[in-house]
Coordinates of C-alpha atoms in Angstrom, one line a residue:
M1 CA 107.6 147.0 180.4
K2 CA 104.0 146.0 179.9
Q3 CA 101.4 148.7 179.5
P4 CA 98.4 148.6 181.8
V5 CA 95.5 146.7 180.5
G6 CA 93.1 149.6 181.0
R7 CA 95.2 151.8 178.8
R8 CA 94.9 149.5 175.8
R9 CA 91.1 149.6 176.1
S10 CA 91.0 153.4 176.1
H11 CA 93.0 153.4 172.8
G12 CA 90.9 150.7 171.2
T13 CA 87.5 152.2 171.7
P14 CA 87.9 155.3 169.4
L15 CA 89.2 153.0 166.6
F16 CA 86.2 150.8 166.8
R17 CA 83.9 153.8 166.6
F18 CA 85.8 155.3 163.7
S19 CA 85.5 152.1 161.7
S20 CA 81.8 151.7 162.5
F21 CA 81.2 155.3 161.3
Y22 CA 82.7 154.6 157.8
T23 CA 80.8 151.4 157.5
R24 CA 77.5 153.2 158.1
L25 CA 78.6 156.0 155.8
R26 CA 79.4 153.5 153.0
F27 CA 76.1 151.8 153.5
I28 CA 74.2 155.1 153.3
L29 CA 76.1 156.1 150.1
I30 CA 75.3 152.7 148.5
L31 CA 71.7 153.1 149.5
L32 CA 71.5 156.6 148.0
A33 CA 73.1 155.4 144.8
F34 CA 70.6 152.6 144.5
V35 CA 67.7 155.1 145.2
A36 CA 69.1 157.4 142.6
L37 CA 69.4 154.7 140.0
L38 CA 66.0 153.1 140.6
P39 CA 63.8 155.8 138.9
P40 CA 65.8 155.9 135.6
V41 CA 65.9 152.1 135.4
F42 CA 62.2 151.9 136.1
F43 CA 61.3 154.5 133.6
H44 CA 63.6 153.0 131.0
F45 CA 61.7 149.7 131.1
K46 CA 58.4 151.5 131.3
L47 CA 59.2 153.6 128.2
R48 CA 60.5 150.5 126.4
R49 CA 57.2 148.7 127.1
L50 CA 55.2 151.7 126.1
H51 CA 57.2 151.9 122.8
Q52 CA 56.6 148.3 122.1
T53 CA 52.9 148.7 122.7
K54 CA 52.9 151.8 120.5
L55 CA 54.6 149.8 117.7
R56 CA 52.0 147.1 117.9
K57 CA 49.2 149.6 117.7
C58 CA 50.7 152.3 115.4
G59 CA 53.5 150.5 113.7
W60 CA 51.7 150.9 110.4
L61 CA 52.5 154.6 110.6
N62 CA 56.1 153.8 109.6
N63 CA 54.7 151.9 106.5
P64 CA 51.3 153.5 105.9
P65 CA 48.7 151.9 103.6
L66 CA 48.6 152.9 100.0
V67 CA 46.0 155.2 98.7
C68 CA 44.5 153.2 95.8
A69 CA 42.1 154.5 93.2
H70 CA 39.7 151.8 92.2
G71 CA 39.2 152.2 88.4
G72 CA 41.1 155.5 88.6
D73 CA 39.3 158.6 89.7
S74 CA 35.7 157.3 89.2
T75 CA 34.2 160.4 90.8
N76 CA 35.4 162.8 88.1
A77 CA 35.5 160.3 85.2
F78 CA 33.9 157.1 84.0
P79 CA 35.7 154.1 85.8
N80 CA 38.5 152.3 84.0
T81 CA 38.9 154.9 81.3
M82 CA 42.1 156.7 80.4
S83 CA 40.5 159.9 81.7
A84 CA 39.9 158.3 85.1
Y85 CA 43.5 157.0 85.2
S86 CA 45.0 160.4 84.2
I87 CA 43.0 162.3 86.8
A88 CA 44.0 159.8 89.5
L89 CA 47.7 160.2 88.5
H90 CA 47.4 163.9 88.6
S91 CA 46.1 163.5 92.2
Q92 CA 49.4 161.6 92.9
V93 CA 47.7 158.4 94.2
D94 CA 50.0 155.6 95.3
C95 CA 48.1 152.8 93.6
I96 CA 45.5 152.2 90.9
E97 CA 43.3 149.1 90.6
I98 CA 42.2 148.0 87.2
D99 CA 39.3 145.7 86.5
V100 CA 40.4 143.1 84.0
S101 CA 37.8 141.3 81.8
R102 CA 38.3 139.3 78.6
S103 CA 36.4 139.7 75.4
S104 CA 34.9 136.8 73.4
D105 CA 38.0 136.8 71.2
G106 CA 40.5 136.8 74.1
V107 CA 41.5 140.4 74.4
L108 CA 41.9 141.8 77.9
F109 CA 40.1 145.1 78.6
A110 CA 40.0 147.5 81.6
L111 CA 36.3 147.0 82.1
H112 CA 33.8 145.7 84.6
D113 CA 30.5 144.1 83.7
R114 CA 28.5 146.6 85.7
D115 CA 30.2 149.5 83.9
L116 CA 29.5 147.9 80.5
Q117 CA 25.8 147.5 81.6
R118 CA 25.7 151.3 82.3
I119 CA 27.2 152.0 78.9
S120 CA 25.0 149.7 77.0
G121 CA 21.8 150.2 79.0
N122 CA 21.4 146.4 79.2
S123 CA 21.5 144.9 82.7
T124 CA 22.5 141.5 81.3
S125 CA 25.5 142.6 79.3
K126 CA 28.8 140.8 79.9
V127 CA 32.2 141.8 78.5
G128 CA 32.7 138.2 77.3
H129 CA 29.7 138.6 75.0
F130 CA 31.4 141.3 72.9
R131 CA 34.3 141.0 70.5
S132 CA 37.3 143.3 71.0
N133 CA 36.4 145.5 68.0
E134 CA 32.9 146.0 69.4
L135 CA 34.2 147.1 72.8
K136 CA 36.7 149.5 71.2
E137 CA 33.9 151.2 69.3
L138 CA 31.9 151.9 72.4
D139 CA 31.9 155.5 73.5
V140 CA 31.8 156.4 77.2
Y141 CA 30.1 159.7 77.9
H142 CA 30.9 161.4 81.2
Q143 CA 31.2 165.0 82.5
S144 CA 34.9 164.7 81.8
G145 CA 34.2 164.1 78.2
N146 CA 34.0 161.1 75.8
S147 CA 36.4 158.3 76.5
K148 CA 37.3 155.0 74.9
I149 CA 37.5 151.7 76.7
P150 CA 41.2 150.8 77.0
T151 CA 42.8 147.5 76.7
I152 CA 44.9 146.3 79.7
E153 CA 48.1 147.0 77.7
D154 CA 47.0 150.6 77.1
A155 CA 46.2 151.1 80.7
L156 CA 49.5 149.6 82.0
K157 CA 51.4 151.7 79.5
L158 CA 49.9 154.8 81.0
I159 CA 50.0 154.1 84.7
S160 CA 52.5 151.4 85.7
A161 CA 55.6 153.7 85.8
S162 CA 53.8 156.4 87.7
V163 CA 52.4 154.6 90.8
R164 CA 53.9 152.4 93.5
Q165 CA 51.4 149.6 92.9
V166 CA 49.1 148.4 90.1
I167 CA 46.4 146.0 91.1
L168 CA 44.8 143.9 88.4
D169 CA 41.4 142.7 89.6
A170 CA 40.7 139.7 87.4
K171 CA 37.1 139.1 86.5
V172 CA 35.9 135.6 85.4
G173 CA 33.2 135.6 82.8
P174 CA 31.8 133.9 79.6
P175 CA 32.5 132.4 77.3
S176 CA 35.7 130.8 78.5
Y177 CA 35.6 131.7 82.2
E178 CA 38.9 130.6 83.9
K179 CA 40.2 128.6 80.9
G180 CA 43.5 130.2 79.8
L181 CA 42.8 133.4 81.6
A182 CA 45.8 133.1 84.0
N183 CA 48.1 132.7 81.1
D184 CA 46.6 135.6 79.2
I185 CA 47.0 138.0 82.2
L186 CA 50.5 136.9 83.0
S187 CA 51.5 137.2 79.3
T188 CA 50.3 140.8 79.3
V189 CA 52.1 141.6 82.6
E190 CA 55.3 140.2 81.2
K191 CA 54.9 141.9 77.9
M192 CA 54.4 145.3 79.5
Q193 CA 57.2 144.6 82.1
C194 CA 54.9 145.6 84.9
K195 CA 57.2 144.9 87.9
N196 CA 54.8 146.5 90.4
C197 CA 51.7 144.6 89.3
L198 CA 49.7 142.6 91.8
I199 CA 47.0 140.2 90.5
W200 CA 44.0 139.1 92.6
A201 CA 40.6 137.6 92.0
K202 CA 37.5 136.4 93.7
S203 CA 38.0 133.1 91.9
D204 CA 40.2 130.8 93.9
S205 CA 40.8 128.5 91.0
L206 CA 42.1 131.4 88.9
V207 CA 44.4 132.5 91.7
R208 CA 45.8 129.0 92.0
D209 CA 46.4 128.8 88.3
I210 CA 48.3 132.1 88.4
I211 CA 50.4 130.9 91.3
K212 CA 51.3 127.7 89.5
L213 CA 52.3 129.5 86.3
S214 CA 54.5 132.3 87.9
S215 CA 56.4 132.8 91.1
D216 CA 57.6 136.3 90.1
V217 CA 54.2 138.1 90.2
A218 CA 52.6 138.9 93.5
V219 CA 49.2 137.2 93.7
G220 CA 46.3 137.6 96.1
Y221 CA 42.8 136.5 96.8
V222 CA 39.6 138.2 98.0
V223 CA 37.8 137.6 101.2
M224 CA 34.1 138.2 100.8
V225 CA 30.6 136.9 101.6
D226 CA 29.9 133.9 99.5
P227 CA 26.8 134.8 97.5
H228 CA 25.5 131.2 97.6
T229 CA 26.0 130.4 101.3
G230 CA 26.0 133.9 102.9
A231 CA 29.1 132.9 104.9
R232 CA 32.4 134.8 104.9
T233 CA 35.1 133.0 103.0
N234 CA 38.2 132.0 105.0
L235 CA 40.8 134.6 105.6
L236 CA 43.8 132.2 105.5
R237 CA 43.1 129.7 102.9
M238 CA 45.6 129.8 100.1
K239 CA 49.3 128.9 100.1
G240 CA 51.6 130.9 97.9
S241 CA 49.6 134.1 97.9
K242 CA 51.1 137.4 99.0
V243 CA 48.0 139.4 99.8
A244 CA 44.4 139.0 101.1
G245 CA 42.0 141.6 99.9
V246 CA 39.2 142.0 102.4
Y247 CA 35.9 143.9 101.9
H248 CA 36.0 146.6 104.6
Q249 CA 32.5 145.7 106.0
L250 CA 34.0 142.3 107.0
I251 CA 37.0 143.7 109.0
D252 CA 36.5 143.4 112.7
E253 CA 38.8 143.0 115.8
R254 CA 38.7 139.2 115.6
M255 CA 39.9 139.2 112.0
E256 CA 42.6 141.7 112.9
R257 CA 43.9 139.4 115.6
E258 CA 44.0 136.3 113.4
E259 CA 47.6 135.2 113.0
G260 CA 48.7 138.7 113.6
I261 CA 48.6 139.6 109.9
C262 CA 48.1 142.9 108.3
L263 CA 44.8 143.4 106.4
D264 CA 44.3 145.3 103.2
G265 CA 40.7 146.6 103.4
R266 CA 38.9 147.1 100.2

């Protein structure tokens, strides 16, 4: 016997309402889950972006620059003497820079022309005007006591194993200037087995000579103001070099942005 049509309708209406209730409930739950997940996702990407920005600006903190003593501790001893190097090592510096000049008979000394002029009292003195025996006889008086001018071999023997980096700042002077200087420096570095030596110079021709002769030694050049033109030398100018040494007065925001490289301020 067929049921009345009106009765089917009375049974169907509650089912429709029950189904509609669960649909709305499911929608609300999905919406709440989305709202709950949105802040963590947002802050995840926000923090990631902040971390990336921090790395760009402060990434050097993970690999901080080396504290380098130019000529050793030149405050408490005469520059480029064994006393200056010893005091610097006692201070636990990361790096020592040695000025490299060549005597007239081809011996490499840890000496700068300006320091020789202070010792000799002659403002025109050049290391290349002296023979090696004459330089060895010079006494350097300072508050730390008397010191002898060391050869590069003596200097490397003392410091190379005790610091992370040794910088050899090669000076070009009379009588031979660049002639054979690259080979003399590399021969000394090889003889002393200085694996942490870096060689740089203001003379681009000398730097190119060193790069041609050896691929094992780190080589760099110096960015400075050209004394003849008054213009700053180019920052990126030499293929094969590992380092650019820049005088700190020349470092500005534009230079720091160039090619995204890291600068070593002198």
